[in-house]
GROMACS .gro file of C-alpha atoms in nm:
model
  229
    1MET     CA    1  -1.199  -0.455  -4.207
    2PRO     CA    2  -1.297  -0.308  -3.866
    3LYS     CA    3  -1.021  -0.187  -3.636
    4SER     CA    4  -0.932  -0.410  -3.343
    5LYS     CA    5  -1.047  -0.275  -3.007
    6ARG     CA    6  -0.731  -0.417  -2.855
    7ASN     CA    7  -0.518  -0.164  -3.041
    8ARG     CA    8  -0.709   0.143  -2.932
    9PRO     CA    9  -0.484   0.393  -2.748
   10VAL     CA   10  -0.575   0.482  -2.390
   11THR     CA   11  -0.528   0.845  -2.282
   12LEU     CA   12  -0.384   0.843  -1.931
   13SER     CA   13  -0.505   1.199  -1.874
   14LYS     CA   14  -0.859   1.058  -1.853
   15THR     CA   15  -0.770   0.859  -1.541
   16LYS     CA   16  -0.997   0.961  -1.256
   17LYS     CA   17  -0.814   1.177  -1.005
   18LYS     CA   18  -0.883   1.271  -0.646
   19GLY     CA   19  -1.042   1.612  -0.685
   20ARG     CA   20  -1.192   1.889  -0.482
   21GLU     CA   21  -1.451   1.666  -0.315
   22HIS     CA   22  -1.180   1.434  -0.179
   23LYS     CA   23  -0.985   1.728  -0.039
   24GLU     CA   24  -1.297   1.874   0.122
   25ASN     CA   25  -1.370   1.540   0.290
   26ILE     CA   26  -1.019   1.535   0.440
   27VAL     CA   27  -1.053   1.895   0.561
   28ASN     CA   28  -1.391   1.818   0.720
   29SER     CA   29  -1.258   1.500   0.885
   30ILE     CA   30  -0.963   1.688   1.035
   31ARG     CA   31  -1.188   1.967   1.162
   32GLU     CA   32  -1.418   1.709   1.323
   33ALA     CA   33  -1.112   1.559   1.493
   34ILE     CA   34  -1.008   1.904   1.620
   35GLU     CA   35  -1.342   1.931   1.800
   36LYS     CA   36  -1.333   1.573   1.931
   37TYR     CA   37  -0.978   1.535   2.064
   38ASP     CA   38  -0.788   1.731   2.328
   39SER     CA   39  -0.446   1.719   2.163
   40VAL     CA   40  -0.297   1.708   1.815
   41TYR     CA   41   0.059   1.614   1.726
   42VAL     CA   42   0.259   1.667   1.410
   43PHE     CA   43   0.496   1.379   1.338
   44THR     CA   44   0.750   1.303   1.068
   45PHE     CA   45   0.854   0.964   0.938
   46GLU     CA   46   1.152   0.798   0.777
   47ASN     CA   47   1.154   0.485   0.559
   48MET     CA   48   0.775   0.477   0.549
   49ARG     CA   49   0.625   0.130   0.520
   50ASN     CA   50   0.252   0.149   0.456
   51LEU     CA   51   0.173  -0.193   0.601
   52LYS     CA   52   0.372  -0.126   0.919
   53PHE     CA   53   0.207   0.214   0.963
   54LYS     CA   54  -0.135   0.059   0.912
   55GLU     CA   55  -0.058  -0.189   1.191
   56PHE     CA   56   0.056   0.094   1.421
   57ARG     CA   57  -0.258   0.294   1.343
   58GLU     CA   58  -0.481  -0.009   1.394
   59LYS     CA   59  -0.325  -0.070   1.735
   60LEU     CA   60  -0.421   0.282   1.846
   61LYS     CA   61  -0.751   0.323   1.662
   62SER     CA   62  -0.955   0.331   1.984
   63SER     CA   63  -0.761   0.629   2.121
   64CYS     CA   64  -0.603   0.809   1.821
   65ARG     CA   65  -0.693   0.938   1.476
   66PHE     CA   66  -0.418   0.965   1.215
   67PHE     CA   67  -0.400   1.166   0.893
   68LEU     CA   68  -0.145   1.144   0.612
   69GLY     CA   69  -0.168   1.323   0.280
   70SER     CA   70  -0.119   1.661   0.122
   71ASN     CA   71   0.052   1.901   0.361
   72LYS     CA   72  -0.136   2.196   0.212
   73VAL     CA   73  -0.472   2.029   0.267
   74MET     CA   74  -0.385   1.951   0.630
   75GLN     CA   75  -0.264   2.309   0.680
   76VAL     CA   76  -0.591   2.449   0.545
   77ALA     CA   77  -0.789   2.221   0.778
   78LEU     CA   78  -0.591   2.334   1.083
   79GLY     CA   79  -0.595   2.698   0.984
   80ARG     CA   80  -0.291   2.891   0.869
   81SER     CA   81  -0.346   3.198   1.084
   82VAL     CA   82  -0.539   3.326   1.383
   83ALA     CA   83  -0.813   3.441   1.148
   84ASP     CA   84  -0.901   3.093   1.018
   85GLU     CA   85  -0.807   2.858   1.305
   86LEU     CA   86  -1.086   2.661   1.474
   87ARG     CA   87  -0.935   2.668   1.822
   88PRO     CA   88  -0.699   2.924   1.977
   89GLY     CA   89  -0.333   2.868   1.888
   90ILE     CA   90  -0.384   2.559   1.673
   91HIS     CA   91  -0.266   2.741   1.359
   92LYS     CA   92   0.088   2.723   1.502
   93ILE     CA   93   0.120   2.353   1.426
   94SER     CA   94   0.015   2.400   1.064
   95LYS     CA   95   0.346   2.583   1.005
   96LEU     CA   96   0.530   2.263   1.103
   97VAL     CA   97   0.335   2.036   0.869
   98ARG     CA   98   0.600   2.003   0.600
   99GLY     CA   99   0.806   1.736   0.431
  100ASP     CA  100   0.709   1.380   0.524
  101SER     CA  101   0.454   1.470   0.790
  102GLY     CA  102   0.132   1.348   0.943
  103LEU     CA  103  -0.117   1.440   1.216
  104CYS     CA  104  -0.217   1.243   1.523
  105PHE     CA  105  -0.525   1.345   1.723
  106THR     CA  106  -0.567   1.187   2.064
  107ASN     CA  107  -0.692   1.219   2.421
  108LEU     CA  108  -0.406   1.011   2.560
  109PRO     CA  109  -0.169   1.173   2.814
  110LYS     CA  110   0.130   1.330   2.640
  111GLU     CA  111   0.372   1.104   2.829
  112GLU     CA  112   0.197   0.799   2.684
  113VAL     CA  113   0.203   0.940   2.330
  114GLN     CA  114   0.573   1.024   2.359
  115ARG     CA  115   0.646   0.673   2.483
  116LEU     CA  116   0.453   0.508   2.198
  117PHE     CA  117   0.627   0.713   1.930
  118ASN     CA  118   0.975   0.694   2.083
  119GLU     CA  119   0.959   0.317   2.127
  120TYR     CA  120   0.818   0.242   1.784
  121GLU     CA  121   1.074   0.094   1.547
  122GLU     CA  122   1.032  -0.155   1.264
  123TYR     CA  123   1.310  -0.304   1.051
  124ASP     CA  124   1.264  -0.380   0.682
  125PHE     CA  125   1.462  -0.438   0.366
  126ALA     CA  126   1.621  -0.123   0.227
  127ARG     CA  127   1.517   0.016  -0.109
  128THR     CA  128   1.727   0.153  -0.390
  129GLY     CA  129   1.896   0.479  -0.289
  130THR     CA  130   1.891   0.409   0.084
  131LEU     CA  131   2.227   0.467   0.253
  132ALA     CA  132   2.385   0.138   0.360
  133THR     CA  133   2.427   0.107   0.737
  134GLU     CA  134   2.719  -0.136   0.708
  135LYS     CA  135   2.959  -0.289   0.460
  136VAL     CA  136   2.848  -0.626   0.325
  137GLU     CA  137   3.100  -0.842   0.144
  138LEU     CA  138   3.073  -1.199   0.017
  139ASN     CA  139   3.387  -1.409   0.010
  140GLU     CA  140   3.505  -1.614  -0.285
  141GLY     CA  141   3.378  -1.969  -0.279
  142PRO     CA  142   3.049  -2.164  -0.269
  143LEU     CA  143   2.726  -1.977  -0.190
  144ASP     CA  144   2.541  -2.254  -0.015
  145GLN     CA  145   2.253  -2.022   0.085
  146PHE     CA  146   2.136  -2.006  -0.277
  147THR     CA  147   1.988  -2.286  -0.488
  148HIS     CA  148   2.136  -2.359  -0.830
  149GLU     CA  149   1.830  -2.213  -1.007
  150MET     CA  150   1.930  -1.866  -0.883
  151GLU     CA  151   2.262  -1.857  -1.069
  152PRO     CA  152   2.128  -1.667  -1.376
  153PHE     CA  153   1.958  -1.411  -1.151
  154LEU     CA  154   2.273  -1.353  -0.946
  155ARG     CA  155   2.474  -1.303  -1.263
  156LYS     CA  156   2.229  -1.035  -1.368
  157GLN     CA  157   2.303  -0.857  -1.039
  158ASN     CA  158   2.667  -0.825  -1.151
  159MET     CA  159   2.790  -1.100  -0.923
  160PRO     CA  160   3.082  -1.309  -1.060
  161VAL     CA  161   2.927  -1.654  -1.020
  162ARG     CA  162   2.918  -1.989  -1.196
  163LEU     CA  163   2.769  -2.331  -1.137
  164ASN     CA  164   3.013  -2.593  -1.011
  165LYS     CA  165   2.862  -2.940  -0.978
  166GLY     CA  166   2.519  -2.791  -0.902
  167VAL     CA  167   2.652  -2.541  -0.646
  168ILE     CA  168   2.671  -2.167  -0.710
  169GLU     CA  169   3.029  -2.053  -0.671
  170LEU     CA  170   3.153  -1.697  -0.630
  171LEU     CA  171   3.464  -1.653  -0.843
  172SER     CA  172   3.604  -1.363  -0.642
  173ASP     CA  173   3.524  -1.156  -0.335
  174CYS     CA  174   3.221  -0.935  -0.398
  175VAL     CA  175   3.131  -0.614  -0.214
  176VAL     CA  176   2.753  -0.590  -0.205
  177CYS     CA  177   2.746  -0.242  -0.049
  178GLU     CA  178   2.965   0.009   0.133
  179GLU     CA  179   2.861   0.175   0.458
  180GLY     CA  180   2.721   0.525   0.404
  181ARG     CA  181   2.680   0.488   0.027
  182PRO     CA  182   2.343   0.467  -0.157
  183LEU     CA  183   2.225   0.120  -0.250
  184SER     CA  184   2.205   0.033  -0.618
  185PRO     CA  185   1.905  -0.168  -0.740
  186GLU     CA  186   2.131  -0.475  -0.759
  187SER     CA  187   2.261  -0.427  -0.405
  188ALA     CA  188   1.909  -0.387  -0.267
  189ARG     CA  189   1.802  -0.713  -0.433
  190ILE     CA  190   2.102  -0.908  -0.305
  191LEU     CA  191   2.054  -0.778   0.050
  192ARG     CA  192   1.693  -0.896   0.038
  193LEU     CA  193   1.808  -1.241  -0.076
  194LEU     CA  194   2.059  -1.248   0.209
  195GLY     CA  195   1.788  -1.149   0.459
  196ILE     CA  196   1.974  -0.833   0.566
  197LYS     CA  197   1.743  -0.549   0.672
  198MET     CA  198   1.900  -0.203   0.663
  199ALA     CA  199   1.592   0.022   0.671
  200THR     CA  200   1.431   0.130   0.997
  201PHE     CA  201   1.079   0.272   0.987
  202ARG     CA  202   1.053   0.536   1.260
  203LEU     CA  203   0.807   0.807   1.364
  204HIS     CA  204   0.929   1.132   1.521
  205LEU     CA  205   0.712   1.380   1.707
  206THR     CA  206   0.758   1.738   1.587
  207CYS     CA  207   0.519   1.932   1.808
  208ARG     CA  208   0.204   1.913   2.020
  209TRP     CA  209  -0.093   2.144   2.061
  210SER     CA  210  -0.359   2.140   2.330
  211SER     CA  211  -0.589   2.408   2.465
  212GLU     CA  212  -0.342   2.456   2.752
  213GLU     CA  213  -0.007   2.463   2.572
  214PHE     CA  214   0.197   2.435   2.254
  215GLU     CA  215   0.524   2.240   2.257
  216VAL     CA  216   0.794   2.190   1.995
  217TYR     CA  217   0.991   1.866   2.031
  218GLN     CA  218   1.245   1.868   1.750
  219GLU     CA  219   1.564   2.065   1.793
  220GLY     CA  220   1.660   2.320   1.532
  221LEU     CA  221   1.312   2.464   1.481
  222GLU     CA  222   1.329   2.840   1.526
  223ASP     CA  223   1.064   3.049   1.698
  224SER     CA  224   0.995   3.215   1.363
  225ASP     CA  225   0.875   2.876   1.233
  226VAL     CA  226   0.571   2.885   1.459
  227GLU     CA  227   0.495   3.255   1.482
  228SER     CA  228   0.158   3.355   1.346
  229SER     CA  229   0.150   3.531   1.015
   0.00000   0.00000   0.00000
């Protein structure tokens, strides 16, 4: 009897990966942007939300070009030293492309760029592991905000609940999360149900390069961080 095709194992190592060609395309795109735009900024982000960032990028697409990806690839594109930089001094910013970083190329005045980044702030539901920004506690009694169908789900989130005449009832006070402590998967789910957003997606400028000057914006970065090798 022939073997069923449904039971054939799939080797995940055969999954197509982004290889050398993809990296070269990114390097070439960044180098084209270096020639096209007057200034380039390194920025960091916290609580990244891809959809929110896409909206921010779309809003500025006529005046800015953004890059996110491998820090090493972006560093290579910018040049890591005087010997391989495309424009004088631009290798300095490559030393600050680290952690959760991205690049923004633009011809906008620096005051306008600083305003756009400093004012940008989007709230979203926190994920597991995020530090709670406040204590959330539910008091004993009926939970009118939830329909009776949700009682089994709430029980699975370690909430002491029961159905009482079709109404979900909390049998004792329940602390969903404590300020400053990481959220458990259960806490994150309950906060989402309650509509409480504890994550703030922000972008922070690290430094700026132009043909006239190089500026570092974030405190705590030593001069040795941007010295040429």
